[in-house]
Coordinates of C-alpha atoms and ligand atoms in Angstrom, one line a residue:
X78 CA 12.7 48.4 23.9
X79 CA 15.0 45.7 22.6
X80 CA 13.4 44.1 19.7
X81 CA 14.7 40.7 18.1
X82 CA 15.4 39.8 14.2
X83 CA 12.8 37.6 13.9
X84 CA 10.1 39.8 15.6
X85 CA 9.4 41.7 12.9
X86 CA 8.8 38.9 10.2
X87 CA 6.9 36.8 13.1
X88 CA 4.7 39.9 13.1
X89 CA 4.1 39.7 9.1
X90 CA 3.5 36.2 9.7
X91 CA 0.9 36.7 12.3
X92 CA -1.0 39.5 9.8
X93 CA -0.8 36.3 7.0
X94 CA -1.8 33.6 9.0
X95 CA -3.0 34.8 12.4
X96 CA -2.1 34.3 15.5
X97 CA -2.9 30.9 15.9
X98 CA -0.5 29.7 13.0
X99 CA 2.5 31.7 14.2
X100 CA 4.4 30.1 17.1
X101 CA 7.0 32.3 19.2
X102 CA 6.8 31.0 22.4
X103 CA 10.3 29.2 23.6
X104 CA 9.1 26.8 25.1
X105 CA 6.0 25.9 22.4
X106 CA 8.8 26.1 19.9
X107 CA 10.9 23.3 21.7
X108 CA 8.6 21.0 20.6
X109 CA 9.8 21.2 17.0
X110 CA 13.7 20.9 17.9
X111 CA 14.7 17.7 16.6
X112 CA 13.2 15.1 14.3
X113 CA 13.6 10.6 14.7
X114 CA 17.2 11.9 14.7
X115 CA 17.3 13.5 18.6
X116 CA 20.6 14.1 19.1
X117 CA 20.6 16.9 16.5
X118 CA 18.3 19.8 18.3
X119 CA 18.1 23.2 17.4
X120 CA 14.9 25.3 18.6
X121 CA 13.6 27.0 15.8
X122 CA 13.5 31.4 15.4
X123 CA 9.9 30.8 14.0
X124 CA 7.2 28.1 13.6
X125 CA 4.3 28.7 11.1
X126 CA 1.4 26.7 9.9
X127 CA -0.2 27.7 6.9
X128 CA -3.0 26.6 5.2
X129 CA -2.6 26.9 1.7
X130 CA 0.3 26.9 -0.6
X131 CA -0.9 30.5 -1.5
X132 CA 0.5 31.1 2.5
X133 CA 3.4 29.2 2.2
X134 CA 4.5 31.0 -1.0
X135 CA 3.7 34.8 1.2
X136 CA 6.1 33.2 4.1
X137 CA 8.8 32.2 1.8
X138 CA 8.2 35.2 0.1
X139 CA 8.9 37.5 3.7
X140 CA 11.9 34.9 4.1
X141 CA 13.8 36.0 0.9
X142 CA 12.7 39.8 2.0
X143 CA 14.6 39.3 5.0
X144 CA 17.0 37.2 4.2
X145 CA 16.4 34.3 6.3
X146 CA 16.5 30.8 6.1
X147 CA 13.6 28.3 6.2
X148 CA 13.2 24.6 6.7
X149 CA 9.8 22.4 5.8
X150 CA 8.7 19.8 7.9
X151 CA 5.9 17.3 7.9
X152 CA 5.9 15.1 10.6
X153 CA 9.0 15.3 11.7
X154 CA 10.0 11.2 12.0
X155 CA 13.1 11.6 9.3
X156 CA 16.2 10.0 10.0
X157 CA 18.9 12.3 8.9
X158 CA 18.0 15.6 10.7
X159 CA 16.5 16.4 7.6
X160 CA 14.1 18.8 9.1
X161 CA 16.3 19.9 11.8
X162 CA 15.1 23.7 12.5
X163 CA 17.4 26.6 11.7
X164 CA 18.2 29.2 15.1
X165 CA 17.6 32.1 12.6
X166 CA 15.4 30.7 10.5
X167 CA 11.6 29.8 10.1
X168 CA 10.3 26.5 10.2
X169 CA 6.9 25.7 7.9
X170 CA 5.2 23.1 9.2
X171 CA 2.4 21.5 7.0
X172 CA 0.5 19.5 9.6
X173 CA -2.6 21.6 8.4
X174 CA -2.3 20.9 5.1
X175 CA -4.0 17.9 5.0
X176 CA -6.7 17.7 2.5
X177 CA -7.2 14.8 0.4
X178 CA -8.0 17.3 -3.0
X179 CA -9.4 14.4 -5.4
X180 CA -9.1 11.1 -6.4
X181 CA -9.0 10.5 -10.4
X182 CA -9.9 6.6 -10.7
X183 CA -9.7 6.5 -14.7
X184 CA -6.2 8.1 -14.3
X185 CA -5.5 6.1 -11.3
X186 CA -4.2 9.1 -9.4
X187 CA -5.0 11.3 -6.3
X188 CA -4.3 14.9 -5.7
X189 CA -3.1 15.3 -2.3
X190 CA -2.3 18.3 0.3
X191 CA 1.4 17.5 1.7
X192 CA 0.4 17.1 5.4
X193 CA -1.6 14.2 3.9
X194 CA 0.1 11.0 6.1
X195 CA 1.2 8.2 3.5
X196 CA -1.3 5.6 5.2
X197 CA -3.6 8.2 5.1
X198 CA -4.3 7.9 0.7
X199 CA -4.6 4.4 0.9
X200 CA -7.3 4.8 3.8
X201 CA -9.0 6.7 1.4
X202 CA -8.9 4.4 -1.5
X203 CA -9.2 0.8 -0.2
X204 CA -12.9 0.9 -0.7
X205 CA -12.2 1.5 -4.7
X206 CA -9.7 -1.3 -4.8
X207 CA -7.0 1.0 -4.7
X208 CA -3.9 1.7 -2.5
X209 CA -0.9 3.7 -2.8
X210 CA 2.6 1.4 -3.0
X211 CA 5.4 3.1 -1.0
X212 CA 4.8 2.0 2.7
X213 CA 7.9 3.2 5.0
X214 CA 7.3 1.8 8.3
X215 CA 6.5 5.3 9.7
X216 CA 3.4 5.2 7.4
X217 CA 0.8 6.0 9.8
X218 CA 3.0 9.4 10.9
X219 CA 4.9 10.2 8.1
X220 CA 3.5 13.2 5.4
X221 CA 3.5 12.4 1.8
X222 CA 5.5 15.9 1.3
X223 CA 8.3 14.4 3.7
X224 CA 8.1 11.2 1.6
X225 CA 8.5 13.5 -1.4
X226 CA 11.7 15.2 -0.4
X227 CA 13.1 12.0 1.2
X228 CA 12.3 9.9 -1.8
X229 CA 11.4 7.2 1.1
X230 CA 10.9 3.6 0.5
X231 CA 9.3 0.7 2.6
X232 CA 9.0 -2.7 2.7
X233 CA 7.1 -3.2 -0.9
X234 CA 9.5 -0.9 -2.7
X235 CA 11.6 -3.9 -4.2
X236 CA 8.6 -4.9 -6.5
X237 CA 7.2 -1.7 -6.6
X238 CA 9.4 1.3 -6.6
X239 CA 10.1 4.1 -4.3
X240 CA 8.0 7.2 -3.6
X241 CA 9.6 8.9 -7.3
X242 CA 8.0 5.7 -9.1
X243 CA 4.9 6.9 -7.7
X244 CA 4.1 10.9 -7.8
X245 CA 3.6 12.3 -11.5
X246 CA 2.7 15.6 -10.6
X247 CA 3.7 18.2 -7.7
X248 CA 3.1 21.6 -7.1
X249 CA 5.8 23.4 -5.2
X250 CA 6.7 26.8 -3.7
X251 CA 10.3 27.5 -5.0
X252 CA 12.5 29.2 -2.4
X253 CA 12.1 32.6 -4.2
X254 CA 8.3 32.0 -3.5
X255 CA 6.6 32.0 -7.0
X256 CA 4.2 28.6 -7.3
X257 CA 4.7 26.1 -9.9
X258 CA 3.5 23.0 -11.3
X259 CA 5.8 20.0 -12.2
X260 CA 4.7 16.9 -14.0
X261 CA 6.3 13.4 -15.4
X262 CA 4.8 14.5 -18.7
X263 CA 6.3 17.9 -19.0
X264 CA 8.8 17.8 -22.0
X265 CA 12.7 18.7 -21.2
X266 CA 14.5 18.0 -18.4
X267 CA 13.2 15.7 -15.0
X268 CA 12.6 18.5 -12.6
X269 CA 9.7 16.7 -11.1
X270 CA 12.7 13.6 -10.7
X271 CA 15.0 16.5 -9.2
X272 CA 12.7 17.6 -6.8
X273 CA 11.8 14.4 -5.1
X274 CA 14.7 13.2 -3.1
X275 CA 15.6 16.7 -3.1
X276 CA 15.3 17.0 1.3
X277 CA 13.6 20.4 1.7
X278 CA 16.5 22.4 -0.5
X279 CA 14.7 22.7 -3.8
X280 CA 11.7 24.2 -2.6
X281 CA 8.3 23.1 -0.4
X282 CA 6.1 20.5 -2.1
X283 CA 2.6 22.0 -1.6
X284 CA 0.8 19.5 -3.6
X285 CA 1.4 16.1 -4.6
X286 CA -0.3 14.2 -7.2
X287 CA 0.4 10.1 -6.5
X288 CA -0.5 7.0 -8.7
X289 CA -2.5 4.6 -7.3
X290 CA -2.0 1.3 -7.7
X291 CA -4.6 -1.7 -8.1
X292 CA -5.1 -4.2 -4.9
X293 CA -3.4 -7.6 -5.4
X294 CA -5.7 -10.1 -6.3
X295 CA -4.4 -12.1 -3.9
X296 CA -1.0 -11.7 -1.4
X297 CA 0.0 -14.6 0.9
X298 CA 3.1 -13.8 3.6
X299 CA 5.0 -16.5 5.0
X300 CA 7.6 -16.0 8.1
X301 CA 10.6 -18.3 7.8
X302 CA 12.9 -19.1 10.7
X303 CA 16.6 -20.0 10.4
X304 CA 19.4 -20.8 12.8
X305 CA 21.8 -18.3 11.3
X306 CA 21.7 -14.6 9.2
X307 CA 23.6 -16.9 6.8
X308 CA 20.8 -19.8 5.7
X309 CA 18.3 -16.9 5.5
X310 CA 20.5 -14.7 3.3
X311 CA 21.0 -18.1 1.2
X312 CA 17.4 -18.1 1.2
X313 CA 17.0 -14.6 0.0
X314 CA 19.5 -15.1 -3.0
X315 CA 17.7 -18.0 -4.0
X316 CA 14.4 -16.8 -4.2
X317 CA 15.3 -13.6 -6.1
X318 CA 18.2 -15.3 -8.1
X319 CA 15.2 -18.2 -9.2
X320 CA 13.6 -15.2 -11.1
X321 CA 11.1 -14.3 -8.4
X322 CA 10.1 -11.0 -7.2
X323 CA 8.3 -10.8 -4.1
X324 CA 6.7 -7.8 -3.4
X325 CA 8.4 -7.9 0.1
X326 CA 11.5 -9.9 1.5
X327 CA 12.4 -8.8 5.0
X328 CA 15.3 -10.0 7.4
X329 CA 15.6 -9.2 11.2
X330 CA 18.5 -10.6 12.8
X331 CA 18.0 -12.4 16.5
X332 CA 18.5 -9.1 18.0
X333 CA 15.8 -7.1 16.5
X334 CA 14.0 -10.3 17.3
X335 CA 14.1 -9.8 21.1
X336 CA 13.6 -5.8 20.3
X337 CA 10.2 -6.9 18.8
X338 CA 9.1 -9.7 20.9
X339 CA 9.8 -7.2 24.1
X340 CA 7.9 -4.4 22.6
X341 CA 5.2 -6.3 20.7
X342 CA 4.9 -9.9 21.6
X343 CA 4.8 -10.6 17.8
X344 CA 5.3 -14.5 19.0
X345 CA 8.3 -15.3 16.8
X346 CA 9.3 -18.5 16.1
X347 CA 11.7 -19.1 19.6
X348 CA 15.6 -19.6 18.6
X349 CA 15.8 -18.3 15.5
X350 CA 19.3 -16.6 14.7
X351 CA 17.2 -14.9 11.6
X352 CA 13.5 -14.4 10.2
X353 CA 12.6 -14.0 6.7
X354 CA 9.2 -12.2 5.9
X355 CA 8.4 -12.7 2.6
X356 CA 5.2 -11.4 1.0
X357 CA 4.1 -12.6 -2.4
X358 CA 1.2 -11.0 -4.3
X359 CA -0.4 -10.7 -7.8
X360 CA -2.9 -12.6 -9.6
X361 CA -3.7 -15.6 -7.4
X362 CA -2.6 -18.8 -9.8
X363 CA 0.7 -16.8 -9.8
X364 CA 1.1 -16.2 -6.3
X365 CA 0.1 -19.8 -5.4
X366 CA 2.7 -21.1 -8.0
X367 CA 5.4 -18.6 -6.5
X368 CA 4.6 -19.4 -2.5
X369 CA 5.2 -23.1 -3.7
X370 CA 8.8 -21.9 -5.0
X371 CA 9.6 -20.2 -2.1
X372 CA 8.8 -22.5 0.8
X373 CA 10.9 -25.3 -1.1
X374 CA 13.9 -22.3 -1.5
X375 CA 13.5 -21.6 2.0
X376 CA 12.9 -25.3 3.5
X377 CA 16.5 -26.2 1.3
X378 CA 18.1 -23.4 2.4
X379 CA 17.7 -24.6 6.2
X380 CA 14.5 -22.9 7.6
X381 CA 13.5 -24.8 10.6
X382 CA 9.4 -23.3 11.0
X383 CA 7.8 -21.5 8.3
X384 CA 4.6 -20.0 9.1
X385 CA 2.3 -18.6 6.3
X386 CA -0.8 -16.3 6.6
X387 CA -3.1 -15.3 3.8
X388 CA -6.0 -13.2 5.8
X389 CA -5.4 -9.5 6.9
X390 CA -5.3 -10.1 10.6
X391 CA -2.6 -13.1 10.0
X392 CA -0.6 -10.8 7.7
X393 CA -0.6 -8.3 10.4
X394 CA 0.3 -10.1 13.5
X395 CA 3.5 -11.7 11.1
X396 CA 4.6 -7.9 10.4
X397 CA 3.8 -6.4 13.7
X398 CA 7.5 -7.3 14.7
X399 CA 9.1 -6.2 11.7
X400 CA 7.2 -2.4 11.7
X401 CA 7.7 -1.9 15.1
X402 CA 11.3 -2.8 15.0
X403 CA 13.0 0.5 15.0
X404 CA 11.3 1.5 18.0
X405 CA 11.4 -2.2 20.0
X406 CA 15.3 -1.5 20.5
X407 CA 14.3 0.9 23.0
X408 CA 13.2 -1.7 24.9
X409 CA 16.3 -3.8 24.8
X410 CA 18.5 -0.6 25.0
X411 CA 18.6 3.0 26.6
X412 CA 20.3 4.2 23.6
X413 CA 20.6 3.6 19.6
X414 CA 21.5 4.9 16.1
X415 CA 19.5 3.8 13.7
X416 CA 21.9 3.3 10.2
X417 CA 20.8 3.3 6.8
X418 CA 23.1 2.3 3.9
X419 CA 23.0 0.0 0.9
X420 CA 24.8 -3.0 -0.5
X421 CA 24.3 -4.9 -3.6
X422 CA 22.4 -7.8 -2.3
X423 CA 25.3 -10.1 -3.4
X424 CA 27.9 -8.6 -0.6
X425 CA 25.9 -8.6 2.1
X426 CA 26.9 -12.0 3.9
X427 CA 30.1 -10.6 4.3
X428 CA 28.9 -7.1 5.2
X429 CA 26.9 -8.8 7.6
X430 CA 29.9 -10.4 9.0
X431 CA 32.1 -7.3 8.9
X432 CA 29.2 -5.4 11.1
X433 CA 29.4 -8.5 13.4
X434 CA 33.7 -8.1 13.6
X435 CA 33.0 -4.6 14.6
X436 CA 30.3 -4.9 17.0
X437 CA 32.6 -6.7 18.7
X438 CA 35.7 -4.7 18.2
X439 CA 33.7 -2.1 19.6
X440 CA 31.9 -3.8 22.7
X441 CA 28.6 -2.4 21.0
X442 CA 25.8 -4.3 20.2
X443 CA 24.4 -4.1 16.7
X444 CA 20.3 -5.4 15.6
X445 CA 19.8 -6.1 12.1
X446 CA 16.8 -5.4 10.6
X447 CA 16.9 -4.7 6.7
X448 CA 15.1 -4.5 3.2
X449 CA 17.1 -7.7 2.1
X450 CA 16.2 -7.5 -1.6
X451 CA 16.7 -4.3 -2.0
X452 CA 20.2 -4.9 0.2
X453 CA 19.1 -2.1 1.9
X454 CA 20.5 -2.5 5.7
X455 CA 19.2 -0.5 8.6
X456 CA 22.0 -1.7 11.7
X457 CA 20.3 -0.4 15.0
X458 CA 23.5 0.8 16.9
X459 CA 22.6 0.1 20.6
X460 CA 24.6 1.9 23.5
X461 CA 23.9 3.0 27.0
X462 CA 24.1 6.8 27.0
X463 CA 24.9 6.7 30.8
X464 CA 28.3 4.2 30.4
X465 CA 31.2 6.5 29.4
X466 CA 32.6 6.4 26.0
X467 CA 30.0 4.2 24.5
X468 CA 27.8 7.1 22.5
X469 CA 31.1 7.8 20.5
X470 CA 32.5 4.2 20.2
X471 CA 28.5 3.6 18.8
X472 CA 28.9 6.3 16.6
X473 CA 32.6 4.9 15.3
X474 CA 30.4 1.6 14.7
X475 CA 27.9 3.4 12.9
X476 CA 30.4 5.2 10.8
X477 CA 32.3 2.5 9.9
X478 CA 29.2 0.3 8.6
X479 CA 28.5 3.0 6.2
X480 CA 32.6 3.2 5.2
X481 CA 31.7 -0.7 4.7
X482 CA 28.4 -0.1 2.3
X483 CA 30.8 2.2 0.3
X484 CA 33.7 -0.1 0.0
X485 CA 31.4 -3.1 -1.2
X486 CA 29.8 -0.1 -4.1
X487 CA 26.9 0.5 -2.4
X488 CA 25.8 4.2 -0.7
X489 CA 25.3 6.1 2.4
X490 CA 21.7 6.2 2.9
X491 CA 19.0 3.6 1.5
X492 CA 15.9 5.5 2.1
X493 CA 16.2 8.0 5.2
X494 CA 18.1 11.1 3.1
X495 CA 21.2 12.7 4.0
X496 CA 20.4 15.4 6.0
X497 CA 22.7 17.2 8.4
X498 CA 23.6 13.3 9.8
X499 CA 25.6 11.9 7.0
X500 CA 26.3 15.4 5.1
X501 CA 29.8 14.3 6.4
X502 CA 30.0 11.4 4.9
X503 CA 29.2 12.5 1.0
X504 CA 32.7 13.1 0.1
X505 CA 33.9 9.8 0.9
X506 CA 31.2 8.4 -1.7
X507 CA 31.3 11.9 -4.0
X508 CA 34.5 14.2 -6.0
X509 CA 34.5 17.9 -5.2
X510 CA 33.7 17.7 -9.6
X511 CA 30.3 15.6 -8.5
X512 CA 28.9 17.8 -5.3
X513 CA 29.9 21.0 -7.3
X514 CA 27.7 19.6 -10.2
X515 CA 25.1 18.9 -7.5
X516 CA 25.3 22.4 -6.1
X517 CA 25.1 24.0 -9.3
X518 CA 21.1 21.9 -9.6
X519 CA 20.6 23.4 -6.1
X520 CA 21.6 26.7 -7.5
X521 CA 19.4 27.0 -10.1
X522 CA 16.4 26.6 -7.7
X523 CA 17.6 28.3 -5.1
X524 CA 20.6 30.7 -5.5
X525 CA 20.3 32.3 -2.4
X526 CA 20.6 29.1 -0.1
X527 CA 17.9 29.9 1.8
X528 CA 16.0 26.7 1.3
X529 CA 16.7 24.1 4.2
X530 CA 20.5 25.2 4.1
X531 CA 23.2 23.1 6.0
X532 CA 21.4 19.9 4.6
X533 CA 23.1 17.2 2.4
X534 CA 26.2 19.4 1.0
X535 CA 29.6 19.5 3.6
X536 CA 30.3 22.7 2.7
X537 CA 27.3 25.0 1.5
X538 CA 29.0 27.3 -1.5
X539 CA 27.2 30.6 -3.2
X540 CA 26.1 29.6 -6.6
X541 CA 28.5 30.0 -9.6
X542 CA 31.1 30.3 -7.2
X543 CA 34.1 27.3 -7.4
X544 CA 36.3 26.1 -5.0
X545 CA 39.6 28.1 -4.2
X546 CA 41.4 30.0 -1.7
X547 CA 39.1 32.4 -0.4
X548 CA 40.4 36.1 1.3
X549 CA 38.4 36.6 4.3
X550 CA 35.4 35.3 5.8
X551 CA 32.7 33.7 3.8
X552 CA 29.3 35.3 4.2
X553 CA 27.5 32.0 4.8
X554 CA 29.9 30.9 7.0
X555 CA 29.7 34.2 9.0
X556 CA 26.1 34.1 8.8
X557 CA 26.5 30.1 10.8
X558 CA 24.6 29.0 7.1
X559 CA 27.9 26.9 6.0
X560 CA 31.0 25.7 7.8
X561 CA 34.8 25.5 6.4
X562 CA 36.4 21.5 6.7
Ligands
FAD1 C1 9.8 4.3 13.3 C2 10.3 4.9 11.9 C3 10.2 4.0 10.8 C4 10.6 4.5 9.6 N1 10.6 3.7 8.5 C5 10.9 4.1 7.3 C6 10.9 3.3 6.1 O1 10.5 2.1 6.2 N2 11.2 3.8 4.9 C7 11.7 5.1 4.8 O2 12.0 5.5 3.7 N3 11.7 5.9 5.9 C8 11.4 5.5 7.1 N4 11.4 6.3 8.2 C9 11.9 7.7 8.0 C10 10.8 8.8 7.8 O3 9.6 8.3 8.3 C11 10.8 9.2 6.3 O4 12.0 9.8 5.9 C12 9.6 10.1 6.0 O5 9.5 10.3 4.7 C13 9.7 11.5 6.7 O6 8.4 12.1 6.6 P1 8.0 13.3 7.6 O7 6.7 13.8 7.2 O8 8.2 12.9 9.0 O9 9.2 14.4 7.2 P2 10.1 15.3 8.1 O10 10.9 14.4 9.0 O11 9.2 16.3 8.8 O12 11.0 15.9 7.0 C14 11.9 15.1 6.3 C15 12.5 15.9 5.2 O13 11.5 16.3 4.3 C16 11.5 17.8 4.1 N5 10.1 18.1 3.9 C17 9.1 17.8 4.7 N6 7.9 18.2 4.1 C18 8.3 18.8 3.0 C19 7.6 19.5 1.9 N7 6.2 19.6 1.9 N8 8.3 20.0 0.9 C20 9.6 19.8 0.8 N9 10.3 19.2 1.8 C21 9.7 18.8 2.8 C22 12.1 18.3 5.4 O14 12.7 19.6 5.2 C23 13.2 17.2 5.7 O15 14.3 17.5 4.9 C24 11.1 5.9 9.4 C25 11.1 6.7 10.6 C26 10.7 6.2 11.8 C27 10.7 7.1 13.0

């Protein structure tokens, strides 16, 4: 009888978790091959669900027994192929993990499993007057560990912060499989900062302590139409440059317009070349004050409608376009790349511009939707898979925006992590000296490279080890862990 290498540690697995937490099947497993990112797939060896982070910390504890490689994943929405499975590997999904532990109003945190969905704390705190700040537009999907690990953002992050601003404790299973606590108050160096934004190859977040954050007083959103990207990006400068912070300030080009209004009939104002959504909140004398500022900034700065909504079902119906925009392309397009890079806010009218020059260089159409305070752009590549050529001349166009967002000093990714996507792409922004110094951090966690391996880094190396000739075949790369460039 010819027996597998995984069908002996699937078999410890099963005696751990049972045999309803333990997924083998090939064709069960294909449903964990990819995440947002589909054109990366790989079916995973293994699937397990634990429980408890007591379970996780057994399965990565087999793992580094046998040597094999394992990937976390929440909900599996990431961007980047962040939690792209491994072949020969085990993936630990935490979709039962999803326990709300407590919720410690004097200290204005709650303690949360890491299947918990992002949308899902703020369900749980509304009554108390309490929410939880970093809303990606996945929110609803989306786990707070995958938040963790992606250090994701949202439309309220330019006033409020990202998800590090907003977790002050985690415990995590390191990828030798002891259990420990990290806080914001431990003393020495930020390894709860390390950890978060760390993609699954520091180790698996099995709890995650979050600060909550007081409803607004009062929040008032107002949509502003203009004939051109330009007038609303004047519009955008003005605001911020006149000292104030909205807590959101959203663009969407004409494009992503049509996405939306095909997908969600979100009733945009007709002929606008750009929408601004801008979201003001606080204590209400201030927020009154501030809508005042801006609907003069955006009146002078050409908008032709402006539309403003200050109850919960207005707000909504004003950001239905703008969170379902990622997925309305599909609607308007077989195929698309969604991009994420950043530019300081000052460079992108001519960034803008530049990704226009090259949409048409290209013959590919490009939909701008982006965090425009934050000058964090999210191009949706659009291409029909079935025309020949066009999937590479769509991924030239999406490469090239994010050679752009370097040139102008900004960065490869925003919010949606590196992953395997744009692990490509870090030596044009890093020195061999900066990734080895990155490597060596990864190292100290995890000096086997067993955690989430392939992810981030080009070229996976063995900890200690600097670059050179090498004689003979790498391990890792023998292994398929790590590939020569
Ligand atoms: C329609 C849509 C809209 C989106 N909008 C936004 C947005 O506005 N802002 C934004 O920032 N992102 C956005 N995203 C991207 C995505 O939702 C985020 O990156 C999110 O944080 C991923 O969470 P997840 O649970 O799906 O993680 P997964 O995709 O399952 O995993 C993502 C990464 O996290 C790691 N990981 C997962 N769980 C753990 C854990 N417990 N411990 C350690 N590592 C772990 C994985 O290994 C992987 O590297 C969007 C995605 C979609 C599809």
């Amino acid at each position: 009888m010819s027996t597998k290498p995984l069908d002996e540690p699937a078999r410890r697995f099963e005696e751990l978790l049972g045999p309803g937490s333990v997924i083998t099947d090939p064709v069960r497993l294909r449903t964990y091959e990819c995440d947002g990112l589909t054109h990366h797939r790989v079916t995973p060896g293994v699937v397990v669900l634990p429980s408890s982070a007591e379970q996780v910390a057994a399965v990565v504890r087999i793992c580094n027994e046998y040597g094999l490689p394992f990937v976390a994943r929440g909900a599996g929405t990431g961007l980047s192929g962040g939690a792209l499975p491994r072949a020969d590997g085990v993936l630990v999904v935490t979709s039962k993990m999803r326990r709300i532990l407590s919720v410690d109003l004097p200290n204005r945190r709650a303690t949360v499993e890491p299947g918990v969905t992002n949308l899902a704390i703020t369900e749980a705190v509304r009554d108390l007057g309490r929410y939880y700040a970093p809303d990606p537009s996945s929110q609803q999907v989306c786990t707070i560990g995958g938040n963790v690990a992606e250090n994701s953002g949202g439309a309220h992050c330019l006033k409020y912060g990202f998800t590090v601003n907003h977790v002050v404790g985690l415990e995590i299973v390191t990828p030798d499989g002891d259990i420990v606590e990290l806080s914001d108050t431990d003393p020495g160096y930020d390894l709860l900062g390390a950890f978060v934004g760390s993609e699954g190859t520091l180790g698996i977040a099995t709890k995650v302590v979050v600060r909550l954050s007081r409803l607004p007083e009062a929040v008032t959103t107002l949509l502003a139409a203009f004939e051109d990207i330009e007038r609303g990006g004047q519009a955008v400068s003005a605001i911020i440059g006149g000292g104030i912070v909205p807590a959101a300030i959203e663009m969407m080009d004409a494009l992503a317009v049509e996405a939306a209004e095909a997908a969600v009939a979100c009733a945009y104002p007709e002929g606008a070349g750009a929408v601004l959504i801008v979201e003001l909140d606080g204590p209400a004398e201030e927020v009154a004050h501030q809508f005042g500022e801006v609907t003069r900034i955006c009146r002078e700065s050409g908008a032709f409608e402006i539309r403003v909504a200050d109850d919960p079902a207005e707000r909504a119906s004003i950001w239905r376009g703008r969170k379902s925009a990622f997925a309305a392309v599909g609607r308007i397009s077989p195929a698309y790349i969604v991009q994420d890079g950043v530019v300081p806010r000052t460079a992108l009218p001519e960034v803008l511009a530049s990704i226009d020059a090259l949409s048409r260089e290209y013959g590919i159409r490009v939909a701008n939707v982006f965090h425009a305070g934050d000058g964090n752009l999210h191009p949706l590549v659009l291409f029909d898979d079935a025309e020949p050529g066009a999937a590479e001349r769509a991924e030239i166009v999406s490469g090239r925006i994010l050679d752009l967002c370097i040139e102008h000093g900004g960065s490869i990714t925003g919010e949606h992590g590196v992953g395997v996507d744009k692990s490509r792409y870090m030596t044009k922004m890093f020195s061999d000296d900066d990734l080895n110094t990155m490597q060596l951090v990864r190292c100290a966690f995890d000096p086997r490279g067993l955690s989430n391996p392939g992810k981030i880094f080009p070229t996976p190396r063995l900890c200690g080890e600097v670059p050179g000739v090498r004689k003979g075949v790498h391990p890792l790369v023998e292994s398929g862990q790590a590939e020569h460039f």
